[in-house]
Amino acid sequence: DSGVTQTPKHLITATGQRVTLRCSPRSGDLSVYWYQQSLDQGLQFLIQYYNGEERAKGNILERFSAQQFPDLHSELNLSSLELGDSALYFCASSVGTGHNYEQYFGPGTRLTVT
Amino acid sequence: DQQVKQNSPSLSVQEGRISILNCDYTNSMFDYFLWYKKYPAEGPTFLISISSIKDKNEDGRFTVFLNKSAKHLSLHIVPSQPGDSAVYFCAASSQGGSEKLVFGKGTKLTVNP
């Protein structure tokens, strides 16, 4: 158990809908990362927050947005869902921000868009 | 454009033998490399890392080798155990940019008893 929790574990929704994925980082971790793993892809970095502020952005679509709240939990919002958005979404957290801080991953949320 | 490549989707070895997982990268700005292990229905777990100032890092049965000139790294597991069966991801990052990790697509290792 990494200490990072993600809810829900599974989500099935229809095209055009909007969903929110939630992540609670490990206690004491200030940095939260979101990754997407599609069927034929490795993990793709989406976005990072550090202590409530956006720190880095990767291949995140404009239909997707995220935020980190004062209690440090984070939410990833996916809107106007398409079939291709079906994937595993992982959240990771780390103590600080810096490329040698170990990232601890949650178990992921499996999103299926039908 | 895939900056981190793991060209072998799968690898099968006998228990007790050496497992060698390979990874190539194209971005010369990468200066920190990591290996993650992933079991089904779980998130990736950090295994071992290496900075670009080193060419080898060892942690118990796991050793990572880095060849900067060839832009190649490898993970050696000796001796391999059935519990090592998992998907292994190579990842890289660069200082001076974000701390985002760029992952390969993974290699599924099966260690047969």
PDB file of C-alpha atoms in Angstrom:
ATOM      1  CA  ASP A   1       0.000   0.000   0.000  1.00  0.00           C
ATOM      2  CA  SER A   2       1.612   3.227  -1.220  1.00  0.00           C
ATOM      3  CA  GLY A   3      -0.519   5.470   0.976  1.00  0.00           C
ATOM      4  CA  VAL A   4      -2.003   7.204  -2.065  1.00  0.00           C
ATOM      5  CA  THR A   5      -5.726   6.644  -2.458  1.00  0.00           C
ATOM      6  CA  GLN A   6      -7.798   7.094  -5.591  1.00  0.00           C
ATOM      7  CA  THR A   7     -11.553   6.998  -5.995  1.00  0.00           C
ATOM      8  CA  PRO A   8     -13.467   5.560  -7.657  1.00  0.00           C
ATOM      9  CA  LYS A   9     -11.667   2.356  -8.677  1.00  0.00           C
ATOM     10  CA  HIS A  10     -13.819   1.881 -11.728  1.00  0.00           C
ATOM     11  CA  LEU A  11     -15.978   4.278 -13.683  1.00  0.00           C
ATOM     12  CA  ILE A  12     -18.181   3.539 -16.669  1.00  0.00           C
ATOM     13  CA  THR A  13     -19.785   6.437 -18.462  1.00  0.00           C
ATOM     14  CA  ALA A  14     -21.063   7.484 -21.859  1.00  0.00           C
ATOM     15  CA  THR A  15     -19.518   9.689 -24.509  1.00  0.00           C
ATOM     16  CA  GLY A  16     -20.101  13.379 -23.956  1.00  0.00           C
ATOM     17  CA  GLN A  17     -20.316  13.038 -20.191  1.00  0.00           C
ATOM     18  CA  ARG A  18     -18.160  14.602 -17.491  1.00  0.00           C
ATOM     19  CA  VAL A  19     -16.425  12.766 -14.640  1.00  0.00           C
ATOM     20  CA  THR A  20     -14.258  13.670 -11.657  1.00  0.00           C
ATOM     21  CA  LEU A  21     -11.450  11.478 -10.401  1.00  0.00           C
ATOM     22  CA  ARG A  22     -10.190  12.018  -6.891  1.00  0.00           C
ATOM     23  CA  CYS A  23      -6.760  11.515  -5.351  1.00  0.00           C
ATOM     24  CA  SER A  24      -5.564  11.769  -1.767  1.00  0.00           C
ATOM     25  CA  PRO A  25      -1.771  11.942  -1.514  1.00  0.00           C
ATOM     26  CA  ARG A  26       0.357  10.327   1.151  1.00  0.00           C
ATOM     27  CA  SER A  27       0.375  12.167   4.436  1.00  0.00           C
ATOM     28  CA  GLY A  28       2.932  14.963   4.236  1.00  0.00           C
ATOM     29  CA  ASP A  29       3.313  14.889   0.460  1.00  0.00           C
ATOM     30  CA  LEU A  30       2.833  18.279  -1.169  1.00  0.00           C
ATOM     31  CA  SER A  31       3.166  17.302  -4.801  1.00  0.00           C
ATOM     32  CA  VAL A  32       0.533  15.452  -6.834  1.00  0.00           C
ATOM     33  CA  TYR A  33       0.934  14.114 -10.356  1.00  0.00           C
ATOM     34  CA  TRP A  34      -1.642  12.710 -12.774  1.00  0.00           C
ATOM     35  CA  TYR A  35      -0.824  10.112 -15.424  1.00  0.00           C
ATOM     36  CA  GLN A  36      -2.891   8.385 -18.097  1.00  0.00           C
ATOM     37  CA  GLN A  37      -2.209   4.835 -19.271  1.00  0.00           C
ATOM     38  CA  SER A  38      -4.047   3.893 -22.448  1.00  0.00           C
ATOM     39  CA  LEU A  39      -4.134   0.364 -23.837  1.00  0.00           C
ATOM     40  CA  ASP A  40      -1.219   0.774 -26.223  1.00  0.00           C
ATOM     41  CA  GLN A  41       0.706   3.476 -24.423  1.00  0.00           C
ATOM     42  CA  GLY A  42       2.968   3.727 -21.460  1.00  0.00           C
ATOM     43  CA  LEU A  43       2.102   6.095 -18.685  1.00  0.00           C
ATOM     44  CA  GLN A  44       1.682   9.591 -20.056  1.00  0.00           C
ATOM     45  CA  PHE A  45       2.209  12.524 -17.720  1.00  0.00           C
ATOM     46  CA  LEU A  46      -0.766  14.866 -17.621  1.00  0.00           C
ATOM     47  CA  ILE A  47      -0.207  17.492 -14.945  1.00  0.00           C
ATOM     48  CA  GLN A  48       1.504  18.215 -11.624  1.00  0.00           C
ATOM     49  CA  TYR A  49       0.455  20.324  -8.677  1.00  0.00           C
ATOM     50  CA  TYR A  50       2.636  21.410  -5.816  1.00  0.00           C
ATOM     51  CA  ASN A  51       1.094  22.806  -2.648  1.00  0.00           C
ATOM     52  CA  GLY A  52      -1.994  23.960  -4.493  1.00  0.00           C
ATOM     53  CA  GLU A  53      -0.264  25.506  -7.480  1.00  0.00           C
ATOM     54  CA  GLU A  54       0.072  24.055 -10.975  1.00  0.00           C
ATOM     55  CA  ARG A  55       3.711  23.121 -11.394  1.00  0.00           C
ATOM     56  CA  ALA A  56       4.003  21.362 -14.742  1.00  0.00           C
ATOM     57  CA  LYS A  57       1.795  20.406 -17.638  1.00  0.00           C
ATOM     58  CA  GLY A  58       2.204  17.496 -19.999  1.00  0.00           C
ATOM     59  CA  ASN A  59      -0.002  16.056 -22.706  1.00  0.00           C
ATOM     60  CA  ILE A  60      -3.241  17.120 -21.095  1.00  0.00           C
ATOM     61  CA  LEU A  61      -6.185  17.813 -23.359  1.00  0.00           C
ATOM     62  CA  GLU A  62      -8.096  21.064 -23.050  1.00  0.00           C
ATOM     63  CA  ARG A  63     -11.171  19.008 -22.110  1.00  0.00           C
ATOM     64  CA  PHE A  64      -9.296  17.894 -18.995  1.00  0.00           C
ATOM     65  CA  SER A  65      -8.555  20.031 -15.957  1.00  0.00           C
ATOM     66  CA  ALA A  66      -7.245  19.459 -12.481  1.00  0.00           C
ATOM     67  CA  GLN A  67      -6.853  21.217  -9.191  1.00  0.00           C
ATOM     68  CA  GLN A  68      -5.292  20.671  -5.808  1.00  0.00           C
ATOM     69  CA  PHE A  69      -7.228  21.765  -2.768  1.00  0.00           C
ATOM     70  CA  PRO A  70      -5.980  23.295   0.509  1.00  0.00           C
ATOM     71  CA  ASP A  71      -6.108  19.859   2.167  1.00  0.00           C
ATOM     72  CA  LEU A  72      -3.804  18.730  -0.686  1.00  0.00           C
ATOM     73  CA  HIS A  73      -6.181  16.261  -2.248  1.00  0.00           C
ATOM     74  CA  SER A  74      -6.516  16.613  -5.994  1.00  0.00           C
ATOM     75  CA  GLU A  75      -9.242  16.142  -8.550  1.00  0.00           C
ATOM     76  CA  LEU A  76      -8.953  15.472 -12.265  1.00  0.00           C
ATOM     77  CA  ASN A  77     -11.971  16.566 -14.278  1.00  0.00           C
ATOM     78  CA  LEU A  78     -12.592  15.009 -17.663  1.00  0.00           C
ATOM     79  CA  SER A  79     -15.346  16.503 -19.823  1.00  0.00           C
ATOM     80  CA  SER A  80     -16.936  15.862 -23.219  1.00  0.00           C
ATOM     81  CA  LEU A  81     -15.669  12.336 -22.912  1.00  0.00           C
ATOM     82  CA  GLU A  82     -14.704  10.395 -26.014  1.00  0.00           C
ATOM     83  CA  LEU A  83     -14.157   6.672 -26.522  1.00  0.00           C
ATOM     84  CA  GLY A  84     -10.410   7.301 -26.692  1.00  0.00           C
ATOM     85  CA  ASP A  85     -10.403   8.646 -23.150  1.00  0.00           C
ATOM     86  CA  SER A  86     -10.921   5.119 -21.856  1.00  0.00           C
ATOM     87  CA  ALA A  87      -7.783   4.425 -19.849  1.00  0.00           C
ATOM     88  CA  LEU A  88      -6.253   3.893 -16.444  1.00  0.00           C
ATOM     89  CA  TYR A  89      -5.663   7.165 -14.645  1.00  0.00           C
ATOM     90  CA  PHE A  90      -2.978   7.152 -11.982  1.00  0.00           C
ATOM     91  CA  CYS A  91      -2.272   9.703  -9.342  1.00  0.00           C
ATOM     92  CA  ALA A  92       1.141   9.878  -7.693  1.00  0.00           C
ATOM     93  CA  SER A  93       2.483  11.996  -4.860  1.00  0.00           C
ATOM     94  CA  SER A  94       5.882  13.019  -3.576  1.00  0.00           C
ATOM     95  CA  VAL A  95       7.224  14.944  -0.637  1.00  0.00           C
ATOM     96  CA  GLY A  96       8.718  17.749  -2.621  1.00  0.00           C
ATOM     97  CA  THR A  97       9.185  18.926  -6.108  1.00  0.00           C
ATOM     98  CA  GLY A  98      12.373  17.878  -7.752  1.00  0.00           C
ATOM     99  CA  HIS A  99      13.165  15.124 -10.176  1.00  0.00           C
ATOM    100  CA  ASN A 100      14.861  12.910  -7.608  1.00  0.00           C
ATOM    101  CA  TYR A 101      11.899  12.812  -5.252  1.00  0.00           C
ATOM    102  CA  GLU A 102      10.339   9.380  -5.388  1.00  0.00           C
ATOM    103  CA  GLN A 103       6.802   9.376  -6.695  1.00  0.00           C
ATOM    104  CA  TYR A 104       4.367   7.031  -4.958  1.00  0.00           C
ATOM    105  CA  PHE A 105       1.515   5.840  -7.136  1.00  0.00           C
ATOM    106  CA  GLY A 106      -2.055   5.092  -6.237  1.00  0.00           C
ATOM    107  CA  PRO A 107      -3.888   1.997  -7.541  1.00  0.00           C
ATOM    108  CA  GLY A 108      -5.497   3.940 -10.370  1.00  0.00           C
ATOM    109  CA  THR A 109      -9.002   4.625 -11.619  1.00  0.00           C
ATOM    110  CA  ARG A 110     -10.128   2.628 -14.628  1.00  0.00           C
ATOM    111  CA  LEU A 111     -12.343   4.769 -16.843  1.00  0.00           C
ATOM    112  CA  THR A 112     -14.439   3.146 -19.522  1.00  0.00           C
ATOM    113  CA  VAL A 113     -16.275   5.404 -21.963  1.00  0.00           C
ATOM    114  CA  THR A 114     -19.016   3.661 -23.943  1.00  0.00           C
TER     115      THR A 114
ATOM    116  CA  ASP B   1       7.693  10.664 -30.678  1.00  0.00           C
ATOM    117  CA  GLN B   2       8.614   8.142 -28.030  1.00  0.00           C
ATOM    118  CA  GLN B   3      11.518   9.434 -25.971  1.00  0.00           C
ATOM    119  CA  VAL B   4      11.831   6.318 -23.800  1.00  0.00           C
ATOM    120  CA  LYS B   5      11.637   2.961 -25.499  1.00  0.00           C
ATOM    121  CA  GLN B   6      11.398  -0.526 -24.136  1.00  0.00           C
ATOM    122  CA  ASN B   7      11.605  -2.662 -27.243  1.00  0.00           C
ATOM    123  CA  SER B   8      10.836  -5.988 -25.620  1.00  0.00           C
ATOM    124  CA  PRO B   9       7.167  -6.256 -24.633  1.00  0.00           C
ATOM    125  CA  SER B  10       7.842  -9.451 -22.727  1.00  0.00           C
ATOM    126  CA  LEU B  11      10.636 -11.553 -21.245  1.00  0.00           C
ATOM    127  CA  SER B  12      10.544 -15.020 -19.737  1.00  0.00           C
ATOM    128  CA  VAL B  13      13.313 -16.433 -17.517  1.00  0.00           C
ATOM    129  CA  GLN B  14      13.848 -19.360 -15.202  1.00  0.00           C
ATOM    130  CA  GLU B  15      13.899 -18.901 -11.453  1.00  0.00           C
ATOM    131  CA  GLY B  16      17.438 -18.334 -10.210  1.00  0.00           C
ATOM    132  CA  ARG B  17      18.713 -17.007 -13.540  1.00  0.00           C
ATOM    133  CA  ILE B  18      19.453 -13.405 -14.458  1.00  0.00           C
ATOM    134  CA  SER B  19      16.750 -11.157 -15.897  1.00  0.00           C
ATOM    135  CA  ILE B  20      17.962  -8.281 -18.071  1.00  0.00           C
ATOM    136  CA  LEU B  21      15.482  -5.601 -19.037  1.00  0.00           C
ATOM    137  CA  ASN B  22      16.543  -2.960 -21.513  1.00  0.00           C
ATOM    138  CA  CYS B  23      15.585   0.635 -22.130  1.00  0.00           C
ATOM    139  CA  ASP B  24      16.701   3.206 -24.706  1.00  0.00           C
ATOM    140  CA  TYR B  25      16.137   6.934 -24.663  1.00  0.00           C
ATOM    141  CA  THR B  26      16.499   9.665 -27.236  1.00  0.00           C
ATOM    142  CA  ASN B  27      16.427  12.880 -25.214  1.00  0.00           C
ATOM    143  CA  SER B  28      19.967  13.855 -24.204  1.00  0.00           C
ATOM    144  CA  MET B  29      18.534  16.218 -21.587  1.00  0.00           C
ATOM    145  CA  PHE B  30      17.418  13.294 -19.444  1.00  0.00           C
ATOM    146  CA  ASP B  31      19.655  13.060 -16.409  1.00  0.00           C
ATOM    147  CA  TYR B  32      17.742  10.851 -14.004  1.00  0.00           C
ATOM    148  CA  PHE B  33      16.436   7.388 -14.716  1.00  0.00           C
ATOM    149  CA  LEU B  34      14.149   5.132 -12.757  1.00  0.00           C
ATOM    150  CA  TRP B  35      12.668   1.677 -12.903  1.00  0.00           C
ATOM    151  CA  TYR B  36       9.177   0.961 -11.649  1.00  0.00           C
ATOM    152  CA  LYS B  37       7.529  -2.394 -11.143  1.00  0.00           C
ATOM    153  CA  LYS B  38       3.803  -2.883 -11.594  1.00  0.00           C
ATOM    154  CA  TYR B  39       1.621  -5.772 -10.502  1.00  0.00           C
ATOM    155  CA  PRO B  40      -1.900  -6.162 -11.938  1.00  0.00           C
ATOM    156  CA  ALA B  41      -4.544  -3.947 -10.302  1.00  0.00           C
ATOM    157  CA  GLU B  42      -1.873  -1.925  -8.502  1.00  0.00           C
ATOM    158  CA  GLY B  43      -0.053   1.292  -9.252  1.00  0.00           C
ATOM    159  CA  PRO B  44       3.627   1.306 -10.262  1.00  0.00           C
ATOM    160  CA  THR B  45       6.105   0.923  -7.419  1.00  0.00           C
ATOM    161  CA  PHE B  46       9.529   2.544  -7.440  1.00  0.00           C
ATOM    162  CA  LEU B  47      12.321   0.016  -7.701  1.00  0.00           C
ATOM    163  CA  ILE B  48      15.664   1.679  -8.316  1.00  0.00           C
ATOM    164  CA  SER B  49      17.069   4.835  -9.872  1.00  0.00           C
ATOM    165  CA  ILE B  50      20.306   6.177 -11.283  1.00  0.00           C
ATOM    166  CA  SER B  51      21.634   9.646 -11.871  1.00  0.00           C
ATOM    167  CA  SER B  52      23.461  10.454 -15.079  1.00  0.00           C
ATOM    168  CA  ILE B  53      26.665  11.078 -13.132  1.00  0.00           C
ATOM    169  CA  LYS B  54      26.841   7.373 -12.348  1.00  0.00           C
ATOM    170  CA  ASP B  55      27.028   4.327 -14.577  1.00  0.00           C
ATOM    171  CA  LYS B  56      25.844   1.746 -12.073  1.00  0.00           C
ATOM    172  CA  ASN B  57      23.596   1.570  -9.060  1.00  0.00           C
ATOM    173  CA  GLU B  58      22.951  -1.528  -7.021  1.00  0.00           C
ATOM    174  CA  ASP B  59      20.259  -2.384  -4.500  1.00  0.00           C
ATOM    175  CA  GLY B  60      20.191  -5.972  -3.364  1.00  0.00           C
ATOM    176  CA  ARG B  61      19.262  -8.210  -6.274  1.00  0.00           C
ATOM    177  CA  PHE B  62      18.641  -5.216  -8.546  1.00  0.00           C
ATOM    178  CA  THR B  63      21.317  -3.360 -10.487  1.00  0.00           C
ATOM    179  CA  VAL B  64      20.788  -0.619 -13.028  1.00  0.00           C
ATOM    180  CA  PHE B  65      23.465   0.163 -15.599  1.00  0.00           C
ATOM    181  CA  LEU B  66      23.588   3.385 -17.576  1.00  0.00           C
ATOM    182  CA  ASN B  67      25.477   3.861 -20.835  1.00  0.00           C
ATOM    183  CA  LYS B  68      25.132   7.555 -21.637  1.00  0.00           C
ATOM    184  CA  SER B  69      26.978   7.434 -24.924  1.00  0.00           C
ATOM    185  CA  ALA B  70      24.589   4.768 -26.183  1.00  0.00           C
ATOM    186  CA  LYS B  71      21.586   6.346 -24.430  1.00  0.00           C
ATOM    187  CA  HIS B  72      20.832   2.955 -22.994  1.00  0.00           C
ATOM    188  CA  LEU B  73      20.069   1.597 -19.569  1.00  0.00           C
ATOM    189  CA  SER B  74      19.397  -1.866 -18.311  1.00  0.00           C
ATOM    190  CA  LEU B  75      17.998  -3.457 -15.189  1.00  0.00           C
ATOM    191  CA  HIS B  76      19.564  -6.702 -13.979  1.00  0.00           C
ATOM    192  CA  ILE B  77      17.761  -8.919 -11.507  1.00  0.00           C
ATOM    193  CA  VAL B  78      19.888 -11.663  -9.973  1.00  0.00           C
ATOM    194  CA  PRO B  79      18.718 -14.185  -8.986  1.00  0.00           C
ATOM    195  CA  SER B  80      15.256 -13.891 -10.466  1.00  0.00           C
ATOM    196  CA  GLN B  81      12.349 -15.056  -8.307  1.00  0.00           C
ATOM    197  CA  PRO B  82       8.752 -15.905  -9.246  1.00  0.00           C
ATOM    198  CA  GLY B  83       7.602 -12.892  -7.198  1.00  0.00           C
ATOM    199  CA  ASP B  84       9.512 -10.663  -9.608  1.00  0.00           C
ATOM    200  CA  SER B  85       6.942 -11.456 -12.298  1.00  0.00           C
ATOM    201  CA  ALA B  86       5.434  -8.072 -13.134  1.00  0.00           C
ATOM    202  CA  VAL B  87       5.524  -5.313 -15.724  1.00  0.00           C
ATOM    203  CA  TYR B  88       8.658  -3.196 -15.479  1.00  0.00           C
ATOM    204  CA  PHE B  89       8.629   0.406 -16.626  1.00  0.00           C
ATOM    205  CA  CYS B  90      11.671   2.472 -17.402  1.00  0.00           C
ATOM    206  CA  ALA B  91      11.249   6.211 -16.790  1.00  0.00           C
ATOM    207  CA  ALA B  92      13.379   9.301 -17.238  1.00  0.00           C
ATOM    208  CA  SER B  93      13.319  12.925 -16.207  1.00  0.00           C
ATOM    209  CA  SER B  94      15.368  16.052 -16.736  1.00  0.00           C
ATOM    210  CA  GLN B  95      16.348  18.664 -14.226  1.00  0.00           C
ATOM    211  CA  GLY B  96      15.754  22.231 -15.178  1.00  0.00           C
ATOM    212  CA  GLY B  97      12.408  21.388 -16.604  1.00  0.00           C
ATOM    213  CA  SER B  98       9.497  19.866 -14.808  1.00  0.00           C
ATOM    214  CA  GLU B  99       9.726  16.828 -12.611  1.00  0.00           C
ATOM    215  CA  LYS B 100       7.514  14.865 -14.924  1.00  0.00           C
ATOM    216  CA  LEU B 101       8.499  11.307 -15.615  1.00  0.00           C
ATOM    217  CA  VAL B 102       8.587  10.068 -19.191  1.00  0.00           C
ATOM    218  CA  PHE B 103       7.784   6.378 -19.217  1.00  0.00           C
ATOM    219  CA  GLY B 104       8.444   3.558 -21.632  1.00  0.00           C
ATOM    220  CA  LYS B 105       5.625   1.179 -22.523  1.00  0.00           C
ATOM    221  CA  GLY B 106       6.868  -1.516 -20.183  1.00  0.00           C
ATOM    222  CA  THR B 107       8.255  -5.047 -20.358  1.00  0.00           C
ATOM    223  CA  LYS B 108       6.299  -7.919 -18.874  1.00  0.00           C
ATOM    224  CA  LEU B 109       8.671 -10.212 -16.997  1.00  0.00           C
ATOM    225  CA  THR B 110       7.644 -13.767 -16.231  1.00  0.00           C
ATOM    226  CA  VAL B 111       9.861 -15.793 -13.924  1.00  0.00           C
ATOM    227  CA  ASN B 112       9.092 -19.483 -14.187  1.00  0.00           C
ATOM    228  CA  PRO B 113       9.601 -21.760 -11.152  1.00  0.00           C
TER     229      PRO B 113
END
